C-alpha cells in the first residue's frame, strides 16, 4: 500500500510540475506562427509589395489618405492623432486578467489574451492562456490565408475543440473588420468599402478570398469610435452548437500613448434572445504598433 501511495504522490507531483512549467504545445505553435507572420509583414513593409492599399505612397497617414472615408471615420483618425504618424504593418495587443464567460448561464474565468493583426495579408491570430479548476486551458484563435479557426487545449495536451469551416472563416474576417480602426492602416485597404450613414455612424463591408461581411461603426461626438455591431457572426458554444447572433464590440476609455489615443477598454457582447452576454471584458490593454 505504501508503494502505491508513493507512486500516486509521485505522479501527482509530476503533473503539478508539468502544469506549471512555461512550455506548452499551444504556446509554441502560436509563437512559431506569430514569428512567421511577422517576418512576412516585415518583408511586405520593406519591399512595398502590398497591392491592396488605396493610400498614397506616403509612409505616414495624410488627409489625402482619408479623404474618401465617411466623415465620422475621418474624425476618428483626427481624434486619435494618426495623421502625420507612420503607417503600421502590424499590431500586438496584450490583455491581462480578462473576464471571459464560457457561455450563457456558465461560469466566468480569468484569461490572458495576446493578439496580432497584420495589414497586408489580413491575418489575425490570438493566444488564450488560462486555467479551469487548476488545469491549464489554452486556445488559439486564428484567421490566416482567409481561413478561420478556433482551437481549445486542456492540460497542455488534449484538444477540446477545433472549430473550422465557412462560418468560422466569416466570423474571423468580421472580427478583423471590427478592429480595423484600432489598427487604422487596415481601414484604408481596398478590401474594405465604406458607406456613410450619418454624422456618428458608418457602415463597412470587408471582402477577402470569396468571403464578405459587414457591420456598423458608431462614433462619439469627439470622433472616438465606440462600438461596432454586426449580424454576420455565429456564436458557437463549447458543445459545438452554433446560431446566428448579433455581436457588438465596445471600445472605451481612450488614453494617449506616444501621441496617439488608443482604447484602454475593450468588451465583446453577444445579443442573445435570452439576454445580452458580456463575454469578454478587458481593461488596461497594451497596444503596440509594428
PDB file of C-alpha atoms in Angstrom:
ATOM      1  CA  UNK A   1       0.000   0.000   0.000  1.00  0.00           C
ATOM      2  CA  UNK A   2       2.837   2.377   0.860  1.00  0.00           C
ATOM      3  CA  UNK A   3       4.345   1.798  -2.584  1.00  0.00           C
ATOM      4  CA  UNK A   4       1.018   2.586  -4.279  1.00  0.00           C
ATOM      5  CA  UNK A   5       0.628   5.795  -2.279  1.00  0.00           C
ATOM      6  CA  UNK A   6       4.189   6.814  -3.117  1.00  0.00           C
ATOM      7  CA  UNK A   7       3.602   6.196  -6.834  1.00  0.00           C
ATOM      8  CA  UNK A   8       0.363   8.192  -6.754  1.00  0.00           C
ATOM      9  CA  UNK A   9       2.073  11.086  -4.981  1.00  0.00           C
ATOM     10  CA  UNK A  10       4.947  10.985  -7.458  1.00  0.00           C
ATOM     11  CA  UNK A  11       2.557  11.070 -10.417  1.00  0.00           C
ATOM     12  CA  UNK A  12       0.641  13.935  -8.808  1.00  0.00           C
ATOM     13  CA  UNK A  13       3.879  15.853  -8.261  1.00  0.00           C
ATOM     14  CA  UNK A  14       4.928  15.301 -11.881  1.00  0.00           C
ATOM     15  CA  UNK A  15       1.541  16.562 -13.091  1.00  0.00           C
ATOM     16  CA  UNK A  16       1.764  19.674 -10.909  1.00  0.00           C
ATOM     17  CA  UNK A  17       5.263  20.434 -12.190  1.00  0.00           C
ATOM     18  CA  UNK A  18       4.168  19.843 -15.795  1.00  0.00           C
ATOM     19  CA  UNK A  19       1.189  22.170 -15.388  1.00  0.00           C
ATOM     20  CA  UNK A  20       3.416  24.925 -14.013  1.00  0.00           C
ATOM     21  CA  UNK A  21       6.325  24.876 -16.432  1.00  0.00           C
ATOM     22  CA  UNK A  22       6.041  27.636 -19.067  1.00  0.00           C
ATOM     23  CA  UNK A  23       6.292  25.275 -22.068  1.00  0.00           C
ATOM     24  CA  UNK A  24       3.172  24.106 -23.867  1.00  0.00           C
ATOM     25  CA  UNK A  25       2.358  22.786 -27.323  1.00  0.00           C
ATOM     26  CA  UNK A  26      -0.148  25.589 -27.924  1.00  0.00           C
ATOM     27  CA  UNK A  27       2.165  28.421 -26.860  1.00  0.00           C
ATOM     28  CA  UNK A  28       4.945  27.025 -29.055  1.00  0.00           C
ATOM     29  CA  UNK A  29       2.577  26.710 -32.032  1.00  0.00           C
ATOM     30  CA  UNK A  30       1.406  30.292 -31.523  1.00  0.00           C
ATOM     31  CA  UNK A  31       4.929  31.660 -31.157  1.00  0.00           C
ATOM     32  CA  UNK A  32       6.107  29.977 -34.364  1.00  0.00           C
ATOM     33  CA  UNK A  33       3.047  31.239 -36.248  1.00  0.00           C
ATOM     34  CA  UNK A  34       3.492  34.783 -34.910  1.00  0.00           C
ATOM     35  CA  UNK A  35       7.168  34.822 -35.889  1.00  0.00           C
ATOM     36  CA  UNK A  36       6.375  33.615 -39.409  1.00  0.00           C
ATOM     37  CA  UNK A  37       3.625  36.170 -39.969  1.00  0.00           C
ATOM     38  CA  UNK A  38       5.783  38.937 -38.500  1.00  0.00           C
ATOM     39  CA  UNK A  39       8.621  38.058 -40.867  1.00  0.00           C
ATOM     40  CA  UNK A  40       6.207  38.141 -43.798  1.00  0.00           C
ATOM     41  CA  UNK A  41       4.805  41.501 -42.662  1.00  0.00           C
ATOM     42  CA  UNK A  42       8.288  42.986 -42.334  1.00  0.00           C
ATOM     43  CA  UNK A  43       9.096  41.772 -45.837  1.00  0.00           C
ATOM     44  CA  UNK A  44       5.960  43.394 -47.225  1.00  0.00           C
ATOM     45  CA  UNK A  45       6.797  46.667 -45.497  1.00  0.00           C
ATOM     46  CA  UNK A  46      10.352  46.605 -46.840  1.00  0.00           C
ATOM     47  CA  UNK A  47       9.527  45.778 -50.443  1.00  0.00           C
ATOM     48  CA  UNK A  48       6.218  47.704 -50.575  1.00  0.00           C
ATOM     49  CA  UNK A  49       4.531  44.857 -52.433  1.00  0.00           C
ATOM     50  CA  UNK A  50       1.104  45.354 -50.864  1.00  0.00           C
ATOM     51  CA  UNK A  51      -1.198  45.992 -53.834  1.00  0.00           C
ATOM     52  CA  UNK A  52      -4.435  46.101 -51.832  1.00  0.00           C
ATOM     53  CA  UNK A  53      -3.961  49.617 -50.463  1.00  0.00           C
ATOM     54  CA  UNK A  54      -5.841  52.648 -51.709  1.00  0.00           C
ATOM     55  CA  UNK A  55      -3.494  55.041 -49.898  1.00  0.00           C
ATOM     56  CA  UNK A  56      -0.849  57.281 -51.371  1.00  0.00           C
ATOM     57  CA  UNK A  57       2.812  56.250 -51.395  1.00  0.00           C
ATOM     58  CA  UNK A  58       3.410  58.288 -48.247  1.00  0.00           C
ATOM     59  CA  UNK A  59       4.773  56.387 -45.258  1.00  0.00           C
ATOM     60  CA  UNK A  60       2.605  58.433 -42.898  1.00  0.00           C
ATOM     61  CA  UNK A  61      -1.143  58.974 -42.646  1.00  0.00           C
ATOM     62  CA  UNK A  62      -2.291  62.089 -44.505  1.00  0.00           C
ATOM     63  CA  UNK A  63      -5.529  63.953 -45.156  1.00  0.00           C
ATOM     64  CA  UNK A  64      -5.417  62.620 -48.720  1.00  0.00           C
ATOM     65  CA  UNK A  65      -5.431  59.053 -47.374  1.00  0.00           C
ATOM     66  CA  UNK A  66      -8.702  59.546 -45.508  1.00  0.00           C
ATOM     67  CA  UNK A  67     -10.481  61.883 -47.951  1.00  0.00           C
ATOM     68  CA  UNK A  68     -12.614  59.041 -49.389  1.00  0.00           C
ATOM     69  CA  UNK A  69     -13.808  57.847 -45.968  1.00  0.00           C
ATOM     70  CA  UNK A  70     -17.142  58.835 -44.357  1.00  0.00           C
ATOM     71  CA  UNK A  71     -16.868  61.940 -42.188  1.00  0.00           C
ATOM     72  CA  UNK A  72     -17.132  60.148 -38.799  1.00  0.00           C
ATOM     73  CA  UNK A  73     -14.319  57.793 -39.833  1.00  0.00           C
ATOM     74  CA  UNK A  74     -12.183  60.773 -40.864  1.00  0.00           C
ATOM     75  CA  UNK A  75     -12.915  62.376 -37.499  1.00  0.00           C
ATOM     76  CA  UNK A  76     -11.744  59.215 -35.739  1.00  0.00           C
ATOM     77  CA  UNK A  77      -8.358  59.436 -37.485  1.00  0.00           C
ATOM     78  CA  UNK A  78      -8.074  63.073 -36.414  1.00  0.00           C
ATOM     79  CA  UNK A  79      -9.250  62.466 -32.844  1.00  0.00           C
ATOM     80  CA  UNK A  80      -6.758  59.648 -32.301  1.00  0.00           C
ATOM     81  CA  UNK A  81      -3.914  61.697 -33.766  1.00  0.00           C
ATOM     82  CA  UNK A  82      -2.965  59.297 -36.558  1.00  0.00           C
ATOM     83  CA  UNK A  83      -2.388  62.000 -39.180  1.00  0.00           C
ATOM     84  CA  UNK A  84       1.321  62.549 -39.656  1.00  0.00           C
ATOM     85  CA  UNK A  85       2.261  59.308 -37.894  1.00  0.00           C
ATOM     86  CA  UNK A  86       3.790  56.229 -39.591  1.00  0.00           C
ATOM     87  CA  UNK A  87       1.523  53.656 -41.184  1.00  0.00           C
ATOM     88  CA  UNK A  88       1.796  50.378 -39.324  1.00  0.00           C
ATOM     89  CA  UNK A  89       2.101  46.920 -40.854  1.00  0.00           C
ATOM     90  CA  UNK A  90       1.077  45.022 -37.726  1.00  0.00           C
ATOM     91  CA  UNK A  91      -0.284  45.420 -34.212  1.00  0.00           C
ATOM     92  CA  UNK A  92       0.209  43.475 -30.998  1.00  0.00           C
ATOM     93  CA  UNK A  93      -2.307  43.716 -28.145  1.00  0.00           C
ATOM     94  CA  UNK A  94      -1.872  42.212 -24.700  1.00  0.00           C
ATOM     95  CA  UNK A  95      -4.887  41.709 -22.457  1.00  0.00           C
ATOM     96  CA  UNK A  96      -4.365  40.714 -18.820  1.00  0.00           C
ATOM     97  CA  UNK A  97      -6.908  39.276 -16.365  1.00  0.00           C
ATOM     98  CA  UNK A  98      -9.802  39.425 -18.807  1.00  0.00           C
ATOM     99  CA  UNK A  99     -13.205  38.331 -17.506  1.00  0.00           C
ATOM    100  CA  UNK A 100     -14.196  35.675 -20.038  1.00  0.00           C
ATOM    101  CA  UNK A 101     -17.601  33.984 -19.931  1.00  0.00           C
ATOM    102  CA  UNK A 102     -17.855  30.353 -21.032  1.00  0.00           C
ATOM    103  CA  UNK A 103     -21.395  30.996 -22.296  1.00  0.00           C
ATOM    104  CA  UNK A 104     -24.945  31.732 -21.215  1.00  0.00           C
ATOM    105  CA  UNK A 105     -25.506  30.620 -17.623  1.00  0.00           C
ATOM    106  CA  UNK A 106     -21.939  29.336 -17.480  1.00  0.00           C
ATOM    107  CA  UNK A 107     -19.005  30.392 -15.301  1.00  0.00           C
ATOM    108  CA  UNK A 108     -16.609  33.237 -15.992  1.00  0.00           C
ATOM    109  CA  UNK A 109     -12.876  32.629 -15.904  1.00  0.00           C
ATOM    110  CA  UNK A 110      -9.827  34.882 -15.991  1.00  0.00           C
ATOM    111  CA  UNK A 111      -7.717  34.747 -19.135  1.00  0.00           C
ATOM    112  CA  UNK A 112      -4.653  36.413 -20.593  1.00  0.00           C
ATOM    113  CA  UNK A 113      -5.019  37.131 -24.300  1.00  0.00           C
ATOM    114  CA  UNK A 114      -2.246  38.036 -26.730  1.00  0.00           C
ATOM    115  CA  UNK A 115      -3.249  39.129 -30.222  1.00  0.00           C
ATOM    116  CA  UNK A 116      -1.556  40.084 -33.501  1.00  0.00           C
ATOM    117  CA  UNK A 117      -3.189  41.791 -36.503  1.00  0.00           C
ATOM    118  CA  UNK A 118      -1.381  42.091 -39.840  1.00  0.00           C
ATOM    119  CA  UNK A 119      -2.339  44.625 -42.507  1.00  0.00           C
ATOM    120  CA  UNK A 120      -1.067  43.360 -45.845  1.00  0.00           C
ATOM    121  CA  UNK A 121      -2.357  39.782 -45.797  1.00  0.00           C
ATOM    122  CA  UNK A 122      -5.313  40.470 -43.460  1.00  0.00           C
ATOM    123  CA  UNK A 123      -4.107  37.910 -40.913  1.00  0.00           C
ATOM    124  CA  UNK A 124      -5.115  37.837 -37.251  1.00  0.00           C
ATOM    125  CA  UNK A 125      -4.011  35.430 -34.521  1.00  0.00           C
ATOM    126  CA  UNK A 126      -4.578  35.271 -30.771  1.00  0.00           C
ATOM    127  CA  UNK A 127      -3.404  33.074 -27.900  1.00  0.00           C
ATOM    128  CA  UNK A 128      -5.536  32.433 -24.819  1.00  0.00           C
ATOM    129  CA  UNK A 129      -3.838  31.418 -21.564  1.00  0.00           C
ATOM    130  CA  UNK A 130      -5.988  30.399 -18.604  1.00  0.00           C
ATOM    131  CA  UNK A 131      -6.904  27.547 -16.276  1.00  0.00           C
ATOM    132  CA  UNK A 132     -10.039  25.638 -15.354  1.00  0.00           C
ATOM    133  CA  UNK A 133     -10.149  24.169 -11.850  1.00  0.00           C
ATOM    134  CA  UNK A 134      -6.378  24.410 -11.686  1.00  0.00           C
ATOM    135  CA  UNK A 135      -5.866  22.674 -15.040  1.00  0.00           C
ATOM    136  CA  UNK A 136      -4.218  24.735 -17.810  1.00  0.00           C
ATOM    137  CA  UNK A 137      -6.581  25.796 -20.577  1.00  0.00           C
ATOM    138  CA  UNK A 138      -5.226  27.379 -23.753  1.00  0.00           C
ATOM    139  CA  UNK A 139      -6.684  28.499 -27.030  1.00  0.00           C
ATOM    140  CA  UNK A 140      -5.534  29.649 -30.450  1.00  0.00           C
ATOM    141  CA  UNK A 141      -7.865  31.893 -32.431  1.00  0.00           C
ATOM    142  CA  UNK A 142      -6.624  32.392 -35.986  1.00  0.00           C
ATOM    143  CA  UNK A 143      -7.528  33.916 -39.330  1.00  0.00           C
ATOM    144  CA  UNK A 144      -4.709  33.129 -41.747  1.00  0.00           C
ATOM    145  CA  UNK A 145      -4.903  32.957 -45.521  1.00  0.00           C
ATOM    146  CA  UNK A 146      -8.650  33.542 -45.475  1.00  0.00           C
ATOM    147  CA  UNK A 147      -9.319  30.597 -43.140  1.00  0.00           C
ATOM    148  CA  UNK A 148     -10.626  30.988 -39.614  1.00  0.00           C
ATOM    149  CA  UNK A 149     -10.163  28.541 -36.761  1.00  0.00           C
ATOM    150  CA  UNK A 150     -10.537  28.311 -33.006  1.00  0.00           C
ATOM    151  CA  UNK A 151      -8.830  25.583 -31.023  1.00  0.00           C
ATOM    152  CA  UNK A 152      -9.013  24.828 -27.303  1.00  0.00           C
ATOM    153  CA  UNK A 153      -6.434  22.701 -25.466  1.00  0.00           C
ATOM    154  CA  UNK A 154      -6.789  21.327 -21.924  1.00  0.00           C
ATOM    155  CA  UNK A 155      -3.880  20.280 -19.716  1.00  0.00           C
ATOM    156  CA  UNK A 156      -1.430  21.339 -22.460  1.00  0.00           C
ATOM    157  CA  UNK A 157      -2.116  18.111 -24.367  1.00  0.00           C
ATOM    158  CA  UNK A 158      -5.781  17.413 -25.055  1.00  0.00           C
ATOM    159  CA  UNK A 159      -7.664  19.231 -27.830  1.00  0.00           C
ATOM    160  CA  UNK A 160     -11.165  20.029 -26.564  1.00  0.00           C
ATOM    161  CA  UNK A 161     -12.384  21.550 -29.820  1.00  0.00           C
ATOM    162  CA  UNK A 162     -11.047  22.724 -33.162  1.00  0.00           C
ATOM    163  CA  UNK A 163     -13.682  24.757 -34.963  1.00  0.00           C
ATOM    164  CA  UNK A 164     -13.204  25.467 -38.675  1.00  0.00           C
ATOM    165  CA  UNK A 165     -15.394  25.956 -41.743  1.00  0.00           C
ATOM    166  CA  UNK A 166     -17.153  28.719 -43.704  1.00  0.00           C
ATOM    167  CA  UNK A 167     -18.960  30.163 -40.667  1.00  0.00           C
ATOM    168  CA  UNK A 168     -15.674  30.448 -38.768  1.00  0.00           C
ATOM    169  CA  UNK A 169     -13.982  31.986 -41.824  1.00  0.00           C
ATOM    170  CA  UNK A 170     -16.632  34.698 -41.997  1.00  0.00           C
ATOM    171  CA  UNK A 171     -16.727  35.319 -38.248  1.00  0.00           C
ATOM    172  CA  UNK A 172     -12.956  35.729 -38.159  1.00  0.00           C
ATOM    173  CA  UNK A 173     -12.998  38.117 -41.115  1.00  0.00           C
ATOM    174  CA  UNK A 174     -15.700  40.244 -39.484  1.00  0.00           C
ATOM    175  CA  UNK A 175     -13.697  40.343 -36.247  1.00  0.00           C
ATOM    176  CA  UNK A 176     -10.774  41.649 -38.301  1.00  0.00           C
ATOM    177  CA  UNK A 177     -13.080  44.338 -39.693  1.00  0.00           C
ATOM    178  CA  UNK A 178     -14.261  45.286 -36.195  1.00  0.00           C
ATOM    179  CA  UNK A 179     -10.663  46.057 -35.218  1.00  0.00           C
ATOM    180  CA  UNK A 180      -9.813  47.937 -38.419  1.00  0.00           C
ATOM    181  CA  UNK A 181      -9.936  51.337 -36.723  1.00  0.00           C
ATOM    182  CA  UNK A 182      -7.693  50.172 -33.890  1.00  0.00           C
ATOM    183  CA  UNK A 183      -5.017  49.371 -36.479  1.00  0.00           C
ATOM    184  CA  UNK A 184      -6.194  52.077 -38.897  1.00  0.00           C
ATOM    185  CA  UNK A 185      -3.998  51.205 -41.860  1.00  0.00           C
ATOM    186  CA  UNK A 186      -6.429  48.304 -42.322  1.00  0.00           C
ATOM    187  CA  UNK A 187      -9.299  50.768 -42.802  1.00  0.00           C
ATOM    188  CA  UNK A 188      -7.558  52.166 -45.894  1.00  0.00           C
ATOM    189  CA  UNK A 189      -7.254  48.832 -47.692  1.00  0.00           C
ATOM    190  CA  UNK A 190      -9.262  48.296 -50.877  1.00  0.00           C
ATOM    191  CA  UNK A 191     -10.759  45.119 -49.373  1.00  0.00           C
ATOM    192  CA  UNK A 192     -12.948  47.394 -47.239  1.00  0.00           C
ATOM    193  CA  UNK A 193     -15.675  49.616 -48.662  1.00  0.00           C
ATOM    194  CA  UNK A 194     -17.271  52.360 -46.598  1.00  0.00           C
ATOM    195  CA  UNK A 195     -20.744  53.863 -46.686  1.00  0.00           C
ATOM    196  CA  UNK A 196     -21.805  56.969 -44.799  1.00  0.00           C
ATOM    197  CA  UNK A 197     -24.915  56.707 -42.614  1.00  0.00           C
ATOM    198  CA  UNK A 198     -24.915  59.919 -40.577  1.00  0.00           C
ATOM    199  CA  UNK A 199     -22.558  62.080 -38.524  1.00  0.00           C
ATOM    200  CA  UNK A 200     -21.978  59.348 -35.927  1.00  0.00           C
ATOM    201  CA  UNK A 201     -22.373  56.106 -37.888  1.00  0.00           C
ATOM    202  CA  UNK A 202     -20.729  54.440 -40.880  1.00  0.00           C
ATOM    203  CA  UNK A 203     -21.142  51.027 -42.442  1.00  0.00           C
ATOM    204  CA  UNK A 204     -18.193  48.993 -43.684  1.00  0.00           C
ATOM    205  CA  UNK A 205     -18.013  45.807 -45.742  1.00  0.00           C
ATOM    206  CA  UNK A 206     -14.913  43.649 -45.991  1.00  0.00           C
ATOM    207  CA  UNK A 207     -14.323  41.130 -48.793  1.00  0.00           C
ATOM    208  CA  UNK A 208     -11.455  38.678 -48.941  1.00  0.00           C
ATOM    209  CA  UNK A 209     -10.921  35.426 -50.815  1.00  0.00           C
ATOM    210  CA  UNK A 210     -14.585  34.924 -51.580  1.00  0.00           C
ATOM    211  CA  UNK A 211     -15.790  35.825 -48.076  1.00  0.00           C
ATOM    212  CA  UNK A 212     -17.534  39.028 -47.067  1.00  0.00           C
ATOM    213  CA  UNK A 213     -19.118  40.550 -44.004  1.00  0.00           C
ATOM    214  CA  UNK A 214     -20.264  43.950 -42.822  1.00  0.00           C
ATOM    215  CA  UNK A 215     -21.093  45.938 -39.745  1.00  0.00           C
ATOM    216  CA  UNK A 216     -21.859  49.396 -38.425  1.00  0.00           C
ATOM    217  CA  UNK A 217     -19.356  51.571 -36.573  1.00  0.00           C
ATOM    218  CA  UNK A 218     -20.649  54.075 -34.020  1.00  0.00           C
ATOM    219  CA  UNK A 219     -18.665  57.153 -33.009  1.00  0.00           C
ATOM    220  CA  UNK A 220     -18.792  59.661 -30.167  1.00  0.00           C
ATOM    221  CA  UNK A 221     -19.174  63.370 -30.815  1.00  0.00           C
ATOM    222  CA  UNK A 222     -15.440  63.859 -30.265  1.00  0.00           C
ATOM    223  CA  UNK A 223     -14.622  61.367 -33.046  1.00  0.00           C
ATOM    224  CA  UNK A 224     -13.747  58.306 -30.976  1.00  0.00           C
ATOM    225  CA  UNK A 225     -15.018  55.001 -32.339  1.00  0.00           C
ATOM    226  CA  UNK A 226     -17.055  53.494 -29.516  1.00  0.00           C
ATOM    227  CA  UNK A 227     -18.678  50.375 -30.969  1.00  0.00           C
ATOM    228  CA  UNK A 228     -19.025  48.000 -33.891  1.00  0.00           C
ATOM    229  CA  UNK A 229     -22.146  45.878 -34.415  1.00  0.00           C
ATOM    230  CA  UNK A 230     -22.718  43.081 -36.913  1.00  0.00           C
ATOM    231  CA  UNK A 231     -25.211  40.353 -37.751  1.00  0.00           C
ATOM    232  CA  UNK A 232     -22.590  38.409 -39.707  1.00  0.00           C
ATOM    233  CA  UNK A 233     -21.176  36.244 -36.921  1.00  0.00           C
ATOM    234  CA  UNK A 234     -22.253  32.935 -35.418  1.00  0.00           C
ATOM    235  CA  UNK A 235     -21.986  32.219 -31.710  1.00  0.00           C
ATOM    236  CA  UNK A 236     -20.594  28.721 -31.128  1.00  0.00           C
ATOM    237  CA  UNK A 237     -20.972  27.137 -27.703  1.00  0.00           C
ATOM    238  CA  UNK A 238     -18.401  24.798 -26.176  1.00  0.00           C
ATOM    239  CA  UNK A 239     -20.744  21.914 -27.020  1.00  0.00           C
ATOM    240  CA  UNK A 240     -20.416  22.800 -30.707  1.00  0.00           C
ATOM    241  CA  UNK A 241     -23.874  24.337 -31.168  1.00  0.00           C
ATOM    242  CA  UNK A 242     -23.926  27.436 -33.409  1.00  0.00           C
ATOM    243  CA  UNK A 243     -26.504  30.107 -34.169  1.00  0.00           C
ATOM    244  CA  UNK A 244     -26.541  33.474 -35.884  1.00  0.00           C
ATOM    245  CA  UNK A 245     -26.479  36.156 -33.181  1.00  0.00           C
ATOM    246  CA  UNK A 246     -25.932  39.912 -33.284  1.00  0.00           C
ATOM    247  CA  UNK A 247     -22.490  40.802 -31.927  1.00  0.00           C
ATOM    248  CA  UNK A 248     -21.059  44.069 -30.613  1.00  0.00           C
ATOM    249  CA  UNK A 249     -17.535  45.179 -29.769  1.00  0.00           C
ATOM    250  CA  UNK A 250     -17.265  48.183 -27.438  1.00  0.00           C
ATOM    251  CA  UNK A 251     -14.205  50.437 -27.098  1.00  0.00           C
ATOM    252  CA  UNK A 252     -13.886  52.937 -24.268  1.00  0.00           C
ATOM    253  CA  UNK A 253     -11.574  54.991 -22.060  1.00  0.00           C
ATOM    254  CA  UNK A 254      -9.216  56.266 -24.744  1.00  0.00           C
ATOM    255  CA  UNK A 255      -5.774  57.180 -23.403  1.00  0.00           C
ATOM    256  CA  UNK A 256      -2.846  58.874 -25.111  1.00  0.00           C
ATOM    257  CA  UNK A 257       0.297  56.825 -25.693  1.00  0.00           C
ATOM    258  CA  UNK A 258       3.208  58.194 -27.708  1.00  0.00           C
ATOM    259  CA  UNK A 259       0.985  60.942 -29.078  1.00  0.00           C
ATOM    260  CA  UNK A 260      -1.801  58.608 -30.245  1.00  0.00           C
ATOM    261  CA  UNK A 261      -5.103  57.964 -28.483  1.00  0.00           C
ATOM    262  CA  UNK A 262      -5.916  54.261 -28.128  1.00  0.00           C
ATOM    263  CA  UNK A 263      -8.741  52.482 -26.288  1.00  0.00           C
ATOM    264  CA  UNK A 264      -7.988  51.232 -22.796  1.00  0.00           C
ATOM    265  CA  UNK A 265     -11.146  49.110 -22.531  1.00  0.00           C
ATOM    266  CA  UNK A 266     -12.478  46.517 -24.957  1.00  0.00           C
ATOM    267  CA  UNK A 267     -15.640  44.477 -24.448  1.00  0.00           C
ATOM    268  CA  UNK A 268     -17.455  41.923 -26.610  1.00  0.00           C
ATOM    269  CA  UNK A 269     -21.169  41.167 -26.333  1.00  0.00           C
ATOM    270  CA  UNK A 270     -23.472  38.526 -27.814  1.00  0.00           C
ATOM    271  CA  UNK A 271     -27.061  39.781 -28.056  1.00  0.00           C
ATOM    272  CA  UNK A 272     -28.872  36.505 -27.411  1.00  0.00           C
ATOM    273  CA  UNK A 273     -32.690  36.404 -27.481  1.00  0.00           C
ATOM    274  CA  UNK A 274     -32.426  35.315 -23.840  1.00  0.00           C
ATOM    275  CA  UNK A 275     -30.444  38.437 -22.986  1.00  0.00           C
ATOM    276  CA  UNK A 276     -27.113  40.117 -23.643  1.00  0.00           C
ATOM    277  CA  UNK A 277     -23.950  38.236 -22.701  1.00  0.00           C
ATOM    278  CA  UNK A 278     -20.845  40.311 -21.982  1.00  0.00           C
ATOM    279  CA  UNK A 279     -18.370  37.503 -22.547  1.00  0.00           C
ATOM    280  CA  UNK A 280     -15.081  39.402 -22.993  1.00  0.00           C
ATOM    281  CA  UNK A 281     -14.421  42.240 -20.548  1.00  0.00           C
ATOM    282  CA  UNK A 282     -10.950  43.768 -20.550  1.00  0.00           C
ATOM    283  CA  UNK A 283      -9.234  46.905 -19.324  1.00  0.00           C
ATOM    284  CA  UNK A 284      -5.710  48.341 -19.200  1.00  0.00           C
ATOM    285  CA  UNK A 285      -4.925  46.806 -22.573  1.00  0.00           C
ATOM    286  CA  UNK A 286      -1.476  47.271 -24.106  1.00  0.00           C
ATOM    287  CA  UNK A 287      -1.385  48.184 -27.810  1.00  0.00           C
ATOM    288  CA  UNK A 288       1.854  48.227 -29.780  1.00  0.00           C
ATOM    289  CA  UNK A 289       2.095  49.159 -33.461  1.00  0.00           C
ATOM    290  CA  UNK A 290       4.774  47.489 -35.545  1.00  0.00           C
TER     291      UNK A 290
END
